PDB file of C-alpha atoms and ligand atoms in Angstrom:
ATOM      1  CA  UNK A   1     -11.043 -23.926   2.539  1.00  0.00           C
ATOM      2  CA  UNK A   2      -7.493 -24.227   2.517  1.00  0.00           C
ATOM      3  CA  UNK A   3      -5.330 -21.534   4.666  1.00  0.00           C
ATOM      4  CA  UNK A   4      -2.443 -22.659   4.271  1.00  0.00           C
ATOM      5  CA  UNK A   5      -0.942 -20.031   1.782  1.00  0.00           C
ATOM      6  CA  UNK A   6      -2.050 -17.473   4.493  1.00  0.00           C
ATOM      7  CA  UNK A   7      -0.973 -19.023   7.148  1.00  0.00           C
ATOM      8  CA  UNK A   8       2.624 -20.010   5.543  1.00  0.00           C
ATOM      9  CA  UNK A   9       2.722 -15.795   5.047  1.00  0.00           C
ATOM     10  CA  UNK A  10       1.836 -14.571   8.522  1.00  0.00           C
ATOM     11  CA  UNK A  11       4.355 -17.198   9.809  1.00  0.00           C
ATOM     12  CA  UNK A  12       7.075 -16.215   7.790  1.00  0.00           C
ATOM     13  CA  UNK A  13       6.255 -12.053   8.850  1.00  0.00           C
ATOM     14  CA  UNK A  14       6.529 -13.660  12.205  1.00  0.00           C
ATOM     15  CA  UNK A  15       9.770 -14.622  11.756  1.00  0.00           C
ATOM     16  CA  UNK A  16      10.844 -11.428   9.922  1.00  0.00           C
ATOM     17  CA  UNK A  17       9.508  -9.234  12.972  1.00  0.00           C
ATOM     18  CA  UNK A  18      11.466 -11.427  15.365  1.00  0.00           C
ATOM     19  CA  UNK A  19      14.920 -10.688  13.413  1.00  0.00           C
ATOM     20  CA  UNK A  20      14.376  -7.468  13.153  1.00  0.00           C
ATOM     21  CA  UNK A  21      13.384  -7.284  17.031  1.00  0.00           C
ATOM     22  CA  UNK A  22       9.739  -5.653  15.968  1.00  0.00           C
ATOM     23  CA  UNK A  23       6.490  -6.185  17.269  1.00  0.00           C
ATOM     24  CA  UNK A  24       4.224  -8.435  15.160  1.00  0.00           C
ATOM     25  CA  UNK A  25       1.172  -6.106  15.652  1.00  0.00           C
ATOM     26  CA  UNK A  26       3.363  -3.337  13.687  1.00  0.00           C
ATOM     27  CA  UNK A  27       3.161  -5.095  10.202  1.00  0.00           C
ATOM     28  CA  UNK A  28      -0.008  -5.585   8.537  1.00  0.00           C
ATOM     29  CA  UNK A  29      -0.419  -8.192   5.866  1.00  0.00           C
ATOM     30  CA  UNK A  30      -2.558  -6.644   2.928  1.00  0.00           C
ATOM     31  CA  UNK A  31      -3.250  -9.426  -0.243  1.00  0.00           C
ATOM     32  CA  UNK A  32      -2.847  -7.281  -3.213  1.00  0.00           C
ATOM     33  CA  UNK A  33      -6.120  -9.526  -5.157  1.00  0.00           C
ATOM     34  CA  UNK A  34      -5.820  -8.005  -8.745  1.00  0.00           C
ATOM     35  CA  UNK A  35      -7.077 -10.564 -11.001  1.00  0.00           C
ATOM     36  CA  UNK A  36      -8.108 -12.747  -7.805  1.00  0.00           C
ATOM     37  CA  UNK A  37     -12.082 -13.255  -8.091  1.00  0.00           C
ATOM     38  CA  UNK A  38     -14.351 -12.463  -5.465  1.00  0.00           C
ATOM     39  CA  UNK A  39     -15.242 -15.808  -4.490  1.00  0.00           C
ATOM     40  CA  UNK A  40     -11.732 -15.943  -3.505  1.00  0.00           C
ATOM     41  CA  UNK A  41     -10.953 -13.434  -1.715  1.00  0.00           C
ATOM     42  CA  UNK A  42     -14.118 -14.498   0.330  1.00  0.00           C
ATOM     43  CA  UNK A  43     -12.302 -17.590   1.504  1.00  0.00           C
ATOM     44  CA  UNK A  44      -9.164 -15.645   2.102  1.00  0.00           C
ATOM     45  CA  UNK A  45     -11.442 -13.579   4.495  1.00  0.00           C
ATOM     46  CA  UNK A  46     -12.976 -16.577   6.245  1.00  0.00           C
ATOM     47  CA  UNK A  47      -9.617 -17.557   6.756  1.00  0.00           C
ATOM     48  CA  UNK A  48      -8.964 -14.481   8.911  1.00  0.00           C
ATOM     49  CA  UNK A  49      -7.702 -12.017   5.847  1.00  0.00           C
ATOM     50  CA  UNK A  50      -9.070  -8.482   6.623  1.00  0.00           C
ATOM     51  CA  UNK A  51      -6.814  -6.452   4.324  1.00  0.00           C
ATOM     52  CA  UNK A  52      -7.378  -6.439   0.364  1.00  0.00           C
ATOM     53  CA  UNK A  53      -5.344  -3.932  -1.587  1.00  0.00           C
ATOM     54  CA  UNK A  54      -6.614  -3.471  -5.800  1.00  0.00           C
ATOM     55  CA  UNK A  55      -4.913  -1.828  -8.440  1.00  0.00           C
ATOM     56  CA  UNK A  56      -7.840  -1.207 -11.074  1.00  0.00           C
ATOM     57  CA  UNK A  57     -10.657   0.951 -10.257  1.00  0.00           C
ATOM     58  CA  UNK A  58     -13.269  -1.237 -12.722  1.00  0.00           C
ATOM     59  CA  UNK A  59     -12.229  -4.162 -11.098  1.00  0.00           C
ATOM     60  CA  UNK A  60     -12.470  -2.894  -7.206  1.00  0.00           C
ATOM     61  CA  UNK A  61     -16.065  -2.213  -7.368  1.00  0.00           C
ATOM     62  CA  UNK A  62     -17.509  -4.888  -9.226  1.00  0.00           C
ATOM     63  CA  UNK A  63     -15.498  -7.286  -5.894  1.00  0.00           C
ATOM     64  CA  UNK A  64     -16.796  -4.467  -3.604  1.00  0.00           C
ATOM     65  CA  UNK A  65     -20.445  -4.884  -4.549  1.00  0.00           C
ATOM     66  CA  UNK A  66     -19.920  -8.073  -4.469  1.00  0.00           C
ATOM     67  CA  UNK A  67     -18.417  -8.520  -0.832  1.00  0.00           C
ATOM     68  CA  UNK A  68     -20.516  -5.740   0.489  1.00  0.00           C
ATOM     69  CA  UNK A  69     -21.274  -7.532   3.556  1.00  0.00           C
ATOM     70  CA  UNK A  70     -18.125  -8.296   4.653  1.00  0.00           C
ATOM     71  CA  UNK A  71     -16.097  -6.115   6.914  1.00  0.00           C
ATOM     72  CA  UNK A  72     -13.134  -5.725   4.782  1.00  0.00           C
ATOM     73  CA  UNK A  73     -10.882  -2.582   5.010  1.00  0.00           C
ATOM     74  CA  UNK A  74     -10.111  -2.044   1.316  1.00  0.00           C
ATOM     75  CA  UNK A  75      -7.478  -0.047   0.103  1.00  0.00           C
ATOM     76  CA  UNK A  76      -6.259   1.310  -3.791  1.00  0.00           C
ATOM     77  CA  UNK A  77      -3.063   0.961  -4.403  1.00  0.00           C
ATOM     78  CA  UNK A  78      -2.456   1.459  -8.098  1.00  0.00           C
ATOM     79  CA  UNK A  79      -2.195   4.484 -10.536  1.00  0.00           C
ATOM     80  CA  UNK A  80      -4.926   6.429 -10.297  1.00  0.00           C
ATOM     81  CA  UNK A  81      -6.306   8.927 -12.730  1.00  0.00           C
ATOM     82  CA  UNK A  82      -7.965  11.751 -11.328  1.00  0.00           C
ATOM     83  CA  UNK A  83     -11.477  10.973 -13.121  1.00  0.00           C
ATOM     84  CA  UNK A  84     -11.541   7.767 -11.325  1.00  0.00           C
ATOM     85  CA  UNK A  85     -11.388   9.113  -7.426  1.00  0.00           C
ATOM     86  CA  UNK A  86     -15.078  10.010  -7.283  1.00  0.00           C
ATOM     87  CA  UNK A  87     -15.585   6.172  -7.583  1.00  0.00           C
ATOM     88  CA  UNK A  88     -13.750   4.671  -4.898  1.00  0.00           C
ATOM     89  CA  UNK A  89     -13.337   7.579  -2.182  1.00  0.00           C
ATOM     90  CA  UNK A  90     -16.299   6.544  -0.260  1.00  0.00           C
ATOM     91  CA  UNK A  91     -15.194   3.364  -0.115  1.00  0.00           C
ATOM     92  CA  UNK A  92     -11.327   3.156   0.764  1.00  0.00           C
ATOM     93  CA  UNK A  93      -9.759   3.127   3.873  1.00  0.00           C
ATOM     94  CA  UNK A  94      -6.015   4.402   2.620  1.00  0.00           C
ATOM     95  CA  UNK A  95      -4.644   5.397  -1.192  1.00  0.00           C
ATOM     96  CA  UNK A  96      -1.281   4.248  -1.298  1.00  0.00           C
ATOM     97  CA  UNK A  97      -0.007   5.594  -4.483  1.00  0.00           C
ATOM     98  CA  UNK A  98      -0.547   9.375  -4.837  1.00  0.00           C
ATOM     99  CA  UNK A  99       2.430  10.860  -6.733  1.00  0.00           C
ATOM    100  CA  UNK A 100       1.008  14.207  -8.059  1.00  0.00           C
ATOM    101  CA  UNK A 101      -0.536  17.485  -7.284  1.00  0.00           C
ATOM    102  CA  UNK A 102      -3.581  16.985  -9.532  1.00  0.00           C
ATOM    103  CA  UNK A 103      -4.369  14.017  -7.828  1.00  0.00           C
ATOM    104  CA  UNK A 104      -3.896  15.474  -4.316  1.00  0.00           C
ATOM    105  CA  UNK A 105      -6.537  18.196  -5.081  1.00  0.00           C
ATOM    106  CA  UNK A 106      -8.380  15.575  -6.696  1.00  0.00           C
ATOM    107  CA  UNK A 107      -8.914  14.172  -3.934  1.00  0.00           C
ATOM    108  CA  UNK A 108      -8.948  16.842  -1.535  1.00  0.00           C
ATOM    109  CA  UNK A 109     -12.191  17.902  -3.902  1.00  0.00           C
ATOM    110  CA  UNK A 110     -14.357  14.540  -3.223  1.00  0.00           C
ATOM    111  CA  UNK A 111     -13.505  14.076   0.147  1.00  0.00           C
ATOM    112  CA  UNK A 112     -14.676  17.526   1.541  1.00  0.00           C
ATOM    113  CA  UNK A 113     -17.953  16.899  -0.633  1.00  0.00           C
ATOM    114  CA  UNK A 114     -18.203  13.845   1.755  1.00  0.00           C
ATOM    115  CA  UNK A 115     -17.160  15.402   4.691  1.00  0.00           C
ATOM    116  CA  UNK A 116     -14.671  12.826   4.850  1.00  0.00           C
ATOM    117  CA  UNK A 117     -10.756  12.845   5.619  1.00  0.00           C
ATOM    118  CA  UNK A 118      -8.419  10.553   3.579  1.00  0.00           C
ATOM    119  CA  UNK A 119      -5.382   9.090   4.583  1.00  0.00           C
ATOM    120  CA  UNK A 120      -3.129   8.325   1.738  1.00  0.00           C
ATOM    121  CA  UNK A 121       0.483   7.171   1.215  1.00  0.00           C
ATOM    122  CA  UNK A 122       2.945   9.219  -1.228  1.00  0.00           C
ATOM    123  CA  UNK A 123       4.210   6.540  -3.369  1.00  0.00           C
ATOM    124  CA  UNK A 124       7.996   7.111  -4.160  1.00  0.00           C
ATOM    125  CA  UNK A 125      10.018   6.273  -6.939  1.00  0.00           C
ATOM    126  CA  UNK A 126      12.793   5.052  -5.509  1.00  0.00           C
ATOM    127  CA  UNK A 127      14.780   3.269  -8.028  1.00  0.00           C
ATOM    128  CA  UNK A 128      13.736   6.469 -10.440  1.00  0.00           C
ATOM    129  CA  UNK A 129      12.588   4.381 -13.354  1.00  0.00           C
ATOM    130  CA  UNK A 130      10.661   5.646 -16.046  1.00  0.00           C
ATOM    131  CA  UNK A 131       8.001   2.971 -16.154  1.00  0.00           C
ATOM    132  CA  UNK A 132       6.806   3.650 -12.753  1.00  0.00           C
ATOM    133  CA  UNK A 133       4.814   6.290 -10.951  1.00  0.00           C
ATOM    134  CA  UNK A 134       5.757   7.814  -7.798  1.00  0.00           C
ATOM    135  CA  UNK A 135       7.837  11.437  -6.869  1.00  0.00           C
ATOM    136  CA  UNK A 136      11.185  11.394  -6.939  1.00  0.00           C
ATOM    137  CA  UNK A 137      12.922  10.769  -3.623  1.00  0.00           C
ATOM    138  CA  UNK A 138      14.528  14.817  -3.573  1.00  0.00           C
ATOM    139  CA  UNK A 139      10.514  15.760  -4.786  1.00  0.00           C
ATOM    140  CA  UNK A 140       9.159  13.551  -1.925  1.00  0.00           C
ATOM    141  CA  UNK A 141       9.389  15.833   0.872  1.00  0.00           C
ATOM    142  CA  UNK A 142       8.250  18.826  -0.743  1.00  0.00           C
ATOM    143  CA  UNK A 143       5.227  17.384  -2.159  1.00  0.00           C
ATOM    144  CA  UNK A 144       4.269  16.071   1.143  1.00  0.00           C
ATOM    145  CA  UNK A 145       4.494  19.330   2.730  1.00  0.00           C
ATOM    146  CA  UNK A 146       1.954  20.784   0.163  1.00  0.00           C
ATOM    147  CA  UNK A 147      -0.384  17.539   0.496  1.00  0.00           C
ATOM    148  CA  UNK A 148      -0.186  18.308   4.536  1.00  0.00           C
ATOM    149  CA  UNK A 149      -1.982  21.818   3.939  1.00  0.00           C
ATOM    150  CA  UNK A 150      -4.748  19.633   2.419  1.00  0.00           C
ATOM    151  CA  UNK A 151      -7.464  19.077   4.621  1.00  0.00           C
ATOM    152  CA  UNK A 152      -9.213  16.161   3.389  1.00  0.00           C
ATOM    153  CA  UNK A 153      -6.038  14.580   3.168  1.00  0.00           C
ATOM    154  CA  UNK A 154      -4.110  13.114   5.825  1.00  0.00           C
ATOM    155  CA  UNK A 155      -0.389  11.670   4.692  1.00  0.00           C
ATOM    156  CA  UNK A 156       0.230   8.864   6.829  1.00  0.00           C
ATOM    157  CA  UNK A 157       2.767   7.214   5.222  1.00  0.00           C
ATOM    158  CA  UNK A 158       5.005   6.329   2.400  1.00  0.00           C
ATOM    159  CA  UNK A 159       4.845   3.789  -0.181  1.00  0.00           C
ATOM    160  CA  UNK A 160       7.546   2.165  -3.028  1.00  0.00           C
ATOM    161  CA  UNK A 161       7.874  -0.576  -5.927  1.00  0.00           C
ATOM    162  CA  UNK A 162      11.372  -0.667  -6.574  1.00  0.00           C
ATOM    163  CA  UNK A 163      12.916  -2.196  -8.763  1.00  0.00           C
ATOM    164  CA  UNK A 164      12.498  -5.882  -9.658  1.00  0.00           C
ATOM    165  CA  UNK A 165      16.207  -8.264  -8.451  1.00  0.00           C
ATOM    166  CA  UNK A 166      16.946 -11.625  -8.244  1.00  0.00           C
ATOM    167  CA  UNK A 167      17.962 -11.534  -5.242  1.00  0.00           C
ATOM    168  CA  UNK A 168      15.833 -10.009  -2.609  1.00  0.00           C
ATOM    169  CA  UNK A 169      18.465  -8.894  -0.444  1.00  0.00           C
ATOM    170  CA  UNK A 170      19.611  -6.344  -3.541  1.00  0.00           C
ATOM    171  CA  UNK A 171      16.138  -4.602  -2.953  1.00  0.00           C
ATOM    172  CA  UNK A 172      17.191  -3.988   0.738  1.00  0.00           C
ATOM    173  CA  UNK A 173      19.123  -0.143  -0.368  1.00  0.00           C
ATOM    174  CA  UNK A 174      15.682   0.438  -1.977  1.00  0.00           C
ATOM    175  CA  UNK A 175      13.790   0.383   1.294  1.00  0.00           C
ATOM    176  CA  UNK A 176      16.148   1.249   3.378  1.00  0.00           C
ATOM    177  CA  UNK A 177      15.873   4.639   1.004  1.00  0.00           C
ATOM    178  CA  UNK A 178      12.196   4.537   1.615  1.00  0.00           C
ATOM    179  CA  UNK A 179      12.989   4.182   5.587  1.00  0.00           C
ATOM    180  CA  UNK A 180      15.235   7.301   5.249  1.00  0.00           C
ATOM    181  CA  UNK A 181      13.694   9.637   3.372  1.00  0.00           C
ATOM    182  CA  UNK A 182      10.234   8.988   6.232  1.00  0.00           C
ATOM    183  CA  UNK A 183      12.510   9.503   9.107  1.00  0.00           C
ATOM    184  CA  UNK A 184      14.613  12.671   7.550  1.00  0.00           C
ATOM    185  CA  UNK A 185      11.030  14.559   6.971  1.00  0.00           C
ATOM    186  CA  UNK A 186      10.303  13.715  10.326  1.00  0.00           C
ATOM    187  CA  UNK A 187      13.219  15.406  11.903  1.00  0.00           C
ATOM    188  CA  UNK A 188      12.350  18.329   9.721  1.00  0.00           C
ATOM    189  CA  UNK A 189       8.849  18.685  10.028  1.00  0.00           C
ATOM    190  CA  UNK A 190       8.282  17.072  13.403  1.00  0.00           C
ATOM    191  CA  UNK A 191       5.320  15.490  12.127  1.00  0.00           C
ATOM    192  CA  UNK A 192       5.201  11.750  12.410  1.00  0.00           C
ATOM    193  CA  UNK A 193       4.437   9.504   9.354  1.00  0.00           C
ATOM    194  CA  UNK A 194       3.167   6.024  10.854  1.00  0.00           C
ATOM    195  CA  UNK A 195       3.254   3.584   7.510  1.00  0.00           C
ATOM    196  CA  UNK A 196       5.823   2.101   5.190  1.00  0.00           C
ATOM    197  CA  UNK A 197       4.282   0.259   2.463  1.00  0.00           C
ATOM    198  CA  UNK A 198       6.517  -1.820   0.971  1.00  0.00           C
ATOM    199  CA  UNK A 199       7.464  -5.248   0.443  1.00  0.00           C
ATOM    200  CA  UNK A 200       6.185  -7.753  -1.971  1.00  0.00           C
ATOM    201  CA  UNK A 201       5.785 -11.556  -2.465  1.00  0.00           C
ATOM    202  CA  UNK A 202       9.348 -11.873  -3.624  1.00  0.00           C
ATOM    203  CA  UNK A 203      11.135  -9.295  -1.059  1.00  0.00           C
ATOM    204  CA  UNK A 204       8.624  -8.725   2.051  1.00  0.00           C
ATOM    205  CA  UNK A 205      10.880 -10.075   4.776  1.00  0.00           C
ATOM    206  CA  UNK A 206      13.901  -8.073   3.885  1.00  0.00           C
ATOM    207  CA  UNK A 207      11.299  -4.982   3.893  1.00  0.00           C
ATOM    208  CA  UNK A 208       9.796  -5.843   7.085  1.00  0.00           C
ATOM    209  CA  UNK A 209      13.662  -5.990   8.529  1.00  0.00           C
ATOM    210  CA  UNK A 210      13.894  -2.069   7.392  1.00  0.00           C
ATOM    211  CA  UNK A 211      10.629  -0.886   8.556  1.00  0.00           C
ATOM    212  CA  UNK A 212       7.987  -1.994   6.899  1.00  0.00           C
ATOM    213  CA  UNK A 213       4.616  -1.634   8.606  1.00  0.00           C
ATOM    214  CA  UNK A 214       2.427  -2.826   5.480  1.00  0.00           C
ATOM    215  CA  UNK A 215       3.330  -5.585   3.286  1.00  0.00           C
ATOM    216  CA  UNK A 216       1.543  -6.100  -0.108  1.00  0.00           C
ATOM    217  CA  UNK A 217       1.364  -9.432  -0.716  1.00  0.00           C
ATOM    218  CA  UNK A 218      -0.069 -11.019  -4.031  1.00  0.00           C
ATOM    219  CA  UNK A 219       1.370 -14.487  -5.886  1.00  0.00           C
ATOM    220  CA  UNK A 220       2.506 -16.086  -2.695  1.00  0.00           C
ATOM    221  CA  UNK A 221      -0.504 -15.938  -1.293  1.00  0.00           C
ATOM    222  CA  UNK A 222      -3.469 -16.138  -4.242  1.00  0.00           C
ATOM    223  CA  UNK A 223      -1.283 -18.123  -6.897  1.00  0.00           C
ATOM    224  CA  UNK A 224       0.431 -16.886  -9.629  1.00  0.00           C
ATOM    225  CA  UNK A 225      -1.611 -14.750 -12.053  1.00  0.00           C
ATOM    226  CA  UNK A 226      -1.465 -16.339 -16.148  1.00  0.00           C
TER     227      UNK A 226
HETATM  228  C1  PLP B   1       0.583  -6.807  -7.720  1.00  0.00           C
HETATM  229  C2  PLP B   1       1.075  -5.859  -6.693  1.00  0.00           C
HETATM  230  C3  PLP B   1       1.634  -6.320  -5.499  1.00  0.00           C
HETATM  231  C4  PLP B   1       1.833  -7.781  -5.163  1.00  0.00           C
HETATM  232  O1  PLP B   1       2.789  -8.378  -6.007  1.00  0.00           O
HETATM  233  P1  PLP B   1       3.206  -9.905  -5.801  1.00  0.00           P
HETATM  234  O2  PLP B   1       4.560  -9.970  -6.385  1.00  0.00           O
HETATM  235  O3  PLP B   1       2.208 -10.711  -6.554  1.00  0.00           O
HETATM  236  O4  PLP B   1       3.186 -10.194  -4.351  1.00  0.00           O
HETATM  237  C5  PLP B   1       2.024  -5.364  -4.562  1.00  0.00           C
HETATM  238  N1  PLP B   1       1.893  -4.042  -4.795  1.00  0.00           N
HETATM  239  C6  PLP B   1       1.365  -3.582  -5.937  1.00  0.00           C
HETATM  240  C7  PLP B   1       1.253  -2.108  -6.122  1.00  0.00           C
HETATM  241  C8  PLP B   1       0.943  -4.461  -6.917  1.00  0.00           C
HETATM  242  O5  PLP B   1       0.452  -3.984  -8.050  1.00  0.00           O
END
């Protein structure tokens, strides 16, 4: 098996972390494996991946049967529809894209039945486009404050997808926003929020310079999807 892709990522976070003056062990690399088949991801893991993030729920649970035995810590971190939580909430260590209070109860519903708590990530919307899901940044901290009364549901984080640049260093307000909005509901609340989730193939280094603490890597690392 060839690591190289892997390795090639971890160095480069490496390098981010040291610019930025930040600990290595803070940022965890996740491979974001839609469309990447099991077999794969099974040599990703015996290269030392432990981290698989999926987007569709279908898809997640024919690769978790599949990779039962291995000790991965799988997360969700597409749009999810409400119908669809029953299916994965026994099996998920952290959702990283609720964005609504249906979901949230959703949720809060399933993982009482199990006796379980959930940590999820409120995914934000902060370039505000139309095409993607996520609260608005002024709805962010409201919203969290009603998901913190839920509890089956611990918020441990915030998550974005901004907007697609050229240049990754135009993506940098877009975190940074992410970064702000965390550490303003912090002052208000006092309650600590541990994750940043953001940062992709094309822009993870710039988001691991303003905070990141999980980066969701895909193409670099499995190939380019057709
Ligand atoms: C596909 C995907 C990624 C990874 O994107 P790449 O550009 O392939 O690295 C990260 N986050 C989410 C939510 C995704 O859907």
């Amino acid at each position: 098996m060839d690591c190289s892709s892997l390795e090639a990522v971890l160095e480069r976070i490496e390098r981010a972390c040291e610019r930025s003056r930040r600990d290595i062990s803070e940022v965890k690399l996740l491979g974001a494996s839609k469309t990447v088949p099991a077999e794969r991801l099974r040599d990703f893991y015996e290269c030392g991946l432990r981290v698989f993030g999926e987007n569709r729920v279908q898809e997640f649970l024919s690769k978790y049967e599949s990779l039962k035995s291995l000790d991965i810590e799988w997360h969700f971190i597409g749009r999810l529809q409400s119908n669809k939580v029953k299916y994965i909430i026994d099996k998920v260590v952290l959702i990283h894209s609720l964005d609504r209070e249906s979901l949230a109860q959703e949720i809060q519903k399933r993982a009482q039945r199990l006796g379980k708590v959930q940590e999820v990530l409120i995914e934000v919307n902060v370039g505000e486009e139309e095409s993607k899901g996520g609260v608005k940044p002024d709805g962010a901290a409201p919203f969290l404050e009603r998901v913190l009364e839920m509890e089956n549901l611990k918020v441990v984080g915030l998550m974005c997808i901004p907007p697609y640049k050229e240049n990754p260093q135009d993506v940098r307000p877009y975190f940074a926003k992410l970064r702000e909005i965390k550490e303003e509901f912090e002052r208000k609340v006092g309650i600590p929020l541990k994750e940043l989730s953001m940062g992709m193939s094309h822009d993870f280094e710039v988001a691991i310079e303003e905070g990141a603490t999980i980066v969701r890597v895909g193409s670099l690392l499995f190939g380019e999807r057709g």
